[in-house]
Amino acid sequence: PEAASVGMTEEEASRSGRRFRSFVFPLAALGRAHTVGDAEGFVKVLLEEGTDELLGVHVVGPHASELISEASLAMENLMTPDDFLRGVRPHPTFSEALAEAVELALGRPLHVALRKGSS
C-alpha cells in the first residue's frame, strides 16, 4: 500500500519529551474505500496534549501520496484541528479520512465508535 507522512512519528514525539495523543481512523470505516474495493489502511494523527497542536499525520492506504499534502498544508500553517475541519471535503472521497481522523482525535467521530474511557 501507499504510505505518506508529515511531521513527527510517535517515537519522535516521545523522544522530544512532548506529551501527545495518537488516534487512528481505519479506512474500513470510510465509504469511498468500499466503493472502490480497497478499504485497507488508516490515517493516524498525533495531537499535543493541552494545545491540540497537530504534531504528525500518517496515511497508509489508497491515495496516501495525494492526501498527505492537505495535512502538510495544515501543519505548515499551524492550523488548529477546528481550522482544519472547516475545509470542504466532498462525499464520498478519500479526503474525508483526514477529517474523520481529526474528528476522532477531538472525541467526536462520525464513523467509528469511541472506546470506553476515551474522548
mmCIF file of the C-alpha atoms, coordinates in Angstrom:
data_MODEL
# 
_entry.id   MODEL 
# 
loop_
_atom_site.group_PDB 
_atom_site.id 
_atom_site.type_symbol 
_atom_site.label_atom_id 
_atom_site.label_alt_id 
_atom_site.label_comp_id 
_atom_site.label_asym_id 
_atom_site.label_entity_id 
_atom_site.label_seq_id 
_atom_site.pdbx_PDB_ins_code 
_atom_site.Cartn_x 
_atom_site.Cartn_y 
_atom_site.Cartn_z 
_atom_site.occupancy 
_atom_site.B_iso_or_equiv 
_atom_site.pdbx_formal_charge 
_atom_site.auth_seq_id 
_atom_site.auth_comp_id 
_atom_site.auth_asym_id 
_atom_site.auth_atom_id 
_atom_site.pdbx_PDB_model_num 
ATOM 1   C CA . PRO A 1 1   ? 0.000   0.000  0.000  1.00 0.00 ? 1   PRO A CA 1 
ATOM 2   C CA . GLU A 1 2   ? 0.972   3.612  -0.399 1.00 0.00 ? 2   GLU A CA 1 
ATOM 3   C CA . ALA A 1 3   ? 2.341   5.345  2.683  1.00 0.00 ? 3   ALA A CA 1 
ATOM 4   C CA . ALA A 1 4   ? 2.985   9.019  3.367  1.00 0.00 ? 4   ALA A CA 1 
ATOM 5   C CA . SER A 1 5   ? 3.653   11.078 6.457  1.00 0.00 ? 5   SER A CA 1 
ATOM 6   C CA . VAL A 1 6   ? 4.340   14.594 7.606  1.00 0.00 ? 6   VAL A CA 1 
ATOM 7   C CA . GLY A 1 7   ? 5.584   15.789 10.976 1.00 0.00 ? 7   GLY A CA 1 
ATOM 8   C CA . MET A 1 8   ? 6.609   13.612 13.885 1.00 0.00 ? 8   MET A CA 1 
ATOM 9   C CA . THR A 1 9   ? 6.175   9.906  14.359 1.00 0.00 ? 9   THR A CA 1 
ATOM 10  C CA . GLU A 1 10  ? 5.091   8.649  17.773 1.00 0.00 ? 10  GLU A CA 1 
ATOM 11  C CA . GLU A 1 11  ? 8.688   7.690  18.511 1.00 0.00 ? 11  GLU A CA 1 
ATOM 12  C CA . GLU A 1 12  ? 9.967   11.155 17.577 1.00 0.00 ? 12  GLU A CA 1 
ATOM 13  C CA . ALA A 1 13  ? 7.275   12.859 19.640 1.00 0.00 ? 13  ALA A CA 1 
ATOM 14  C CA . SER A 1 14  ? 8.135   10.672 22.642 1.00 0.00 ? 14  SER A CA 1 
ATOM 15  C CA . ARG A 1 15  ? 11.859  11.387 22.297 1.00 0.00 ? 15  ARG A CA 1 
ATOM 16  C CA . SER A 1 16  ? 11.154  15.125 22.090 1.00 0.00 ? 16  SER A CA 1 
ATOM 17  C CA . GLY A 1 17  ? 9.502   14.990 25.505 1.00 0.00 ? 17  GLY A CA 1 
ATOM 18  C CA . ARG A 1 18  ? 6.205   16.302 24.187 1.00 0.00 ? 18  ARG A CA 1 
ATOM 19  C CA . ARG A 1 19  ? 3.042   14.833 25.638 1.00 0.00 ? 19  ARG A CA 1 
ATOM 20  C CA . PHE A 1 20  ? 0.723   13.722 22.869 1.00 0.00 ? 20  PHE A CA 1 
ATOM 21  C CA . ARG A 1 21  ? -2.198  11.538 21.962 1.00 0.00 ? 21  ARG A CA 1 
ATOM 22  C CA . SER A 1 22  ? -2.461  9.478  18.781 1.00 0.00 ? 22  SER A CA 1 
ATOM 23  C CA . PHE A 1 23  ? -5.627  8.467  17.001 1.00 0.00 ? 23  PHE A CA 1 
ATOM 24  C CA . VAL A 1 24  ? -6.110  6.020  14.145 1.00 0.00 ? 24  VAL A CA 1 
ATOM 25  C CA . PHE A 1 25  ? -9.018  6.169  11.717 1.00 0.00 ? 25  PHE A CA 1 
ATOM 26  C CA . PRO A 1 26  ? -9.354  2.900  9.765  1.00 0.00 ? 26  PRO A CA 1 
ATOM 27  C CA . LEU A 1 27  ? -10.132 3.207  6.071  1.00 0.00 ? 27  LEU A CA 1 
ATOM 28  C CA . ALA A 1 28  ? -12.526 0.287  6.573  1.00 0.00 ? 28  ALA A CA 1 
ATOM 29  C CA . ALA A 1 29  ? -14.896 2.873  8.120  1.00 0.00 ? 29  ALA A CA 1 
ATOM 30  C CA . LEU A 1 30  ? -14.749 5.087  5.011  1.00 0.00 ? 30  LEU A CA 1 
ATOM 31  C CA . GLY A 1 31  ? -17.499 4.813  2.404  1.00 0.00 ? 31  GLY A CA 1 
ATOM 32  C CA . ARG A 1 32  ? -15.262 5.724  -0.546 1.00 0.00 ? 32  ARG A CA 1 
ATOM 33  C CA . ALA A 1 33  ? -12.803 2.961  0.286  1.00 0.00 ? 33  ALA A CA 1 
ATOM 34  C CA . HIS A 1 34  ? -15.622 0.440  -0.047 1.00 0.00 ? 34  HIS A CA 1 
ATOM 35  C CA . THR A 1 35  ? -16.936 1.880  -3.313 1.00 0.00 ? 35  THR A CA 1 
ATOM 36  C CA . VAL A 1 36  ? -13.547 1.275  -4.949 1.00 0.00 ? 36  VAL A CA 1 
ATOM 37  C CA . GLY A 1 37  ? -12.985 -2.051 -3.190 1.00 0.00 ? 37  GLY A CA 1 
ATOM 38  C CA . ASP A 1 38  ? -9.858  -1.022 -1.298 1.00 0.00 ? 38  ASP A CA 1 
ATOM 39  C CA . ALA A 1 39  ? -10.564 -0.479 2.405  1.00 0.00 ? 39  ALA A CA 1 
ATOM 40  C CA . GLU A 1 40  ? -7.195  -1.496 3.854  1.00 0.00 ? 40  GLU A CA 1 
ATOM 41  C CA . GLY A 1 41  ? -5.184  1.180  5.607  1.00 0.00 ? 41  GLY A CA 1 
ATOM 42  C CA . PHE A 1 42  ? -5.549  4.033  8.060  1.00 0.00 ? 42  PHE A CA 1 
ATOM 43  C CA . VAL A 1 43  ? -4.940  7.674  8.866  1.00 0.00 ? 43  VAL A CA 1 
ATOM 44  C CA . LYS A 1 44  ? -3.124  8.416  12.125 1.00 0.00 ? 44  LYS A CA 1 
ATOM 45  C CA . VAL A 1 45  ? -2.942  11.860 13.713 1.00 0.00 ? 45  VAL A CA 1 
ATOM 46  C CA . LEU A 1 46  ? -0.808  12.962 16.651 1.00 0.00 ? 46  LEU A CA 1 
ATOM 47  C CA . LEU A 1 47  ? -2.008  15.907 18.737 1.00 0.00 ? 47  LEU A CA 1 
ATOM 48  C CA . GLU A 1 48  ? -0.037  17.564 21.509 1.00 0.00 ? 48  GLU A CA 1 
ATOM 49  C CA . GLU A 1 49  ? -1.808  17.315 24.850 1.00 0.00 ? 49  GLU A CA 1 
ATOM 50  C CA . GLY A 1 50  ? -3.021  20.630 26.190 1.00 0.00 ? 50  GLY A CA 1 
ATOM 51  C CA . THR A 1 51  ? -2.633  22.587 22.946 1.00 0.00 ? 51  THR A CA 1 
ATOM 52  C CA . ASP A 1 52  ? -4.052  20.161 20.355 1.00 0.00 ? 52  ASP A CA 1 
ATOM 53  C CA . GLU A 1 53  ? -1.212  21.188 18.037 1.00 0.00 ? 53  GLU A CA 1 
ATOM 54  C CA . LEU A 1 54  ? -1.033  18.803 15.114 1.00 0.00 ? 54  LEU A CA 1 
ATOM 55  C CA . LEU A 1 55  ? 2.337   17.065 15.521 1.00 0.00 ? 55  LEU A CA 1 
ATOM 56  C CA . GLY A 1 56  ? 2.106   14.458 12.788 1.00 0.00 ? 56  GLY A CA 1 
ATOM 57  C CA . VAL A 1 57  ? -0.136  12.814 10.221 1.00 0.00 ? 57  VAL A CA 1 
ATOM 58  C CA . HIS A 1 58  ? 0.497   9.384  8.735  1.00 0.00 ? 58  HIS A CA 1 
ATOM 59  C CA . VAL A 1 59  ? -1.510  7.795  5.937  1.00 0.00 ? 59  VAL A CA 1 
ATOM 60  C CA . VAL A 1 60  ? -1.254  4.192  4.795  1.00 0.00 ? 60  VAL A CA 1 
ATOM 61  C CA . GLY A 1 61  ? -3.559  3.077  2.016  1.00 0.00 ? 61  GLY A CA 1 
ATOM 62  C CA . PRO A 1 62  ? -5.011  4.179  -1.302 1.00 0.00 ? 62  PRO A CA 1 
ATOM 63  C CA . HIS A 1 63  ? -4.126  7.724  -2.382 1.00 0.00 ? 63  HIS A CA 1 
ATOM 64  C CA . ALA A 1 64  ? -1.841  8.316  0.623  1.00 0.00 ? 64  ALA A CA 1 
ATOM 65  C CA . SER A 1 65  ? 0.586   10.307 -1.520 1.00 0.00 ? 65  SER A CA 1 
ATOM 66  C CA . GLU A 1 66  ? -2.224  12.622 -2.620 1.00 0.00 ? 66  GLU A CA 1 
ATOM 67  C CA . LEU A 1 67  ? -3.842  13.012 0.800  1.00 0.00 ? 67  LEU A CA 1 
ATOM 68  C CA . ILE A 1 68  ? -0.721  13.988 2.701  1.00 0.00 ? 68  ILE A CA 1 
ATOM 69  C CA . SER A 1 69  ? -0.464  17.406 1.024  1.00 0.00 ? 69  SER A CA 1 
ATOM 70  C CA . GLU A 1 70  ? -3.592  18.641 2.834  1.00 0.00 ? 70  GLU A CA 1 
ATOM 71  C CA . ALA A 1 71  ? -2.100  17.583 6.165  1.00 0.00 ? 71  ALA A CA 1 
ATOM 72  C CA . SER A 1 72  ? 1.209   19.215 5.267  1.00 0.00 ? 72  SER A CA 1 
ATOM 73  C CA . LEU A 1 73  ? -0.525  22.488 4.454  1.00 0.00 ? 73  LEU A CA 1 
ATOM 74  C CA . ALA A 1 74  ? -2.415  22.377 7.764  1.00 0.00 ? 74  ALA A CA 1 
ATOM 75  C CA . MET A 1 75  ? 0.765   21.785 9.744  1.00 0.00 ? 75  MET A CA 1 
ATOM 76  C CA . GLU A 1 76  ? 2.783   24.412 7.864  1.00 0.00 ? 76  GLU A CA 1 
ATOM 77  C CA . ASN A 1 77  ? 0.081   26.993 8.605  1.00 0.00 ? 77  ASN A CA 1 
ATOM 78  C CA . LEU A 1 78  ? -0.274  25.920 12.259 1.00 0.00 ? 78  LEU A CA 1 
ATOM 79  C CA . MET A 1 79  ? -3.966  25.215 11.790 1.00 0.00 ? 79  MET A CA 1 
ATOM 80  C CA . THR A 1 80  ? -5.912  24.103 14.822 1.00 0.00 ? 80  THR A CA 1 
ATOM 81  C CA . PRO A 1 81  ? -7.968  20.938 14.457 1.00 0.00 ? 81  PRO A CA 1 
ATOM 82  C CA . ASP A 1 82  ? -11.115 23.078 14.199 1.00 0.00 ? 82  ASP A CA 1 
ATOM 83  C CA . ASP A 1 83  ? -9.494  25.229 11.482 1.00 0.00 ? 83  ASP A CA 1 
ATOM 84  C CA . PHE A 1 84  ? -8.631  22.070 9.589  1.00 0.00 ? 84  PHE A CA 1 
ATOM 85  C CA . LEU A 1 85  ? -12.201 20.810 9.805  1.00 0.00 ? 85  LEU A CA 1 
ATOM 86  C CA . ARG A 1 86  ? -13.586 23.976 8.212  1.00 0.00 ? 86  ARG A CA 1 
ATOM 87  C CA . GLY A 1 87  ? -12.318 22.731 4.842  1.00 0.00 ? 87  GLY A CA 1 
ATOM 88  C CA . VAL A 1 88  ? -14.785 21.259 2.371  1.00 0.00 ? 88  VAL A CA 1 
ATOM 89  C CA . ARG A 1 89  ? -14.444 17.570 1.654  1.00 0.00 ? 89  ARG A CA 1 
ATOM 90  C CA . PRO A 1 90  ? -16.947 16.086 -0.797 1.00 0.00 ? 90  PRO A CA 1 
ATOM 91  C CA . HIS A 1 91  ? -18.638 12.772 -0.065 1.00 0.00 ? 91  HIS A CA 1 
ATOM 92  C CA . PRO A 1 92  ? -17.670 10.094 -0.789 1.00 0.00 ? 92  PRO A CA 1 
ATOM 93  C CA . THR A 1 93  ? -13.931 10.810 -1.092 1.00 0.00 ? 93  THR A CA 1 
ATOM 94  C CA . PHE A 1 94  ? -10.724 9.565  0.466  1.00 0.00 ? 94  PHE A CA 1 
ATOM 95  C CA . SER A 1 95  ? -10.064 13.093 1.748  1.00 0.00 ? 95  SER A CA 1 
ATOM 96  C CA . GLU A 1 96  ? -12.828 12.529 4.274  1.00 0.00 ? 96  GLU A CA 1 
ATOM 97  C CA . ALA A 1 97  ? -10.463 10.138 6.082  1.00 0.00 ? 97  ALA A CA 1 
ATOM 98  C CA . LEU A 1 98  ? -8.263  13.051 7.171  1.00 0.00 ? 98  LEU A CA 1 
ATOM 99  C CA . ALA A 1 99  ? -11.232 14.904 8.625  1.00 0.00 ? 99  ALA A CA 1 
ATOM 100 C CA . GLU A 1 100 ? -12.529 11.706 10.235 1.00 0.00 ? 100 GLU A CA 1 
ATOM 101 C CA . ALA A 1 101 ? -9.166  11.161 11.948 1.00 0.00 ? 101 ALA A CA 1 
ATOM 102 C CA . VAL A 1 102 ? -9.181  14.714 13.318 1.00 0.00 ? 102 VAL A CA 1 
ATOM 103 C CA . GLU A 1 103 ? -12.820 14.372 14.442 1.00 0.00 ? 103 GLU A CA 1 
ATOM 104 C CA . LEU A 1 104 ? -11.821 11.168 16.226 1.00 0.00 ? 104 LEU A CA 1 
ATOM 105 C CA . ALA A 1 105 ? -8.946  12.998 17.924 1.00 0.00 ? 105 ALA A CA 1 
ATOM 106 C CA . LEU A 1 106 ? -11.391 15.645 19.133 1.00 0.00 ? 106 LEU A CA 1 
ATOM 107 C CA . GLY A 1 107 ? -13.700 12.995 20.561 1.00 0.00 ? 107 GLY A CA 1 
ATOM 108 C CA . ARG A 1 108 ? -16.491 13.437 18.056 1.00 0.00 ? 108 ARG A CA 1 
ATOM 109 C CA . PRO A 1 109 ? -16.063 10.747 15.413 1.00 0.00 ? 109 PRO A CA 1 
ATOM 110 C CA . LEU A 1 110 ? -18.761 10.188 12.835 1.00 0.00 ? 110 LEU A CA 1 
ATOM 111 C CA . HIS A 1 111 ? -17.992 6.700  11.541 1.00 0.00 ? 111 HIS A CA 1 
ATOM 112 C CA . VAL A 1 112 ? -16.172 4.912  14.366 1.00 0.00 ? 112 VAL A CA 1 
ATOM 113 C CA . ALA A 1 113 ? -17.125 4.309  17.982 1.00 0.00 ? 113 ALA A CA 1 
ATOM 114 C CA . LEU A 1 114 ? -15.114 5.840  20.803 1.00 0.00 ? 114 LEU A CA 1 
ATOM 115 C CA . ARG A 1 115 ? -13.597 3.312  23.154 1.00 0.00 ? 115 ARG A CA 1 
ATOM 116 C CA . LYS A 1 116 ? -14.856 3.372  26.710 1.00 0.00 ? 116 LYS A CA 1 
ATOM 117 C CA . GLY A 1 117 ? -12.916 5.949  28.698 1.00 0.00 ? 117 GLY A CA 1 
ATOM 118 C CA . SER A 1 118 ? -11.685 7.866  25.650 1.00 0.00 ? 118 SER A CA 1 
ATOM 119 C CA . SER A 1 119 ? -12.628 11.326 24.464 1.00 0.00 ? 119 SER A CA 1 
# 
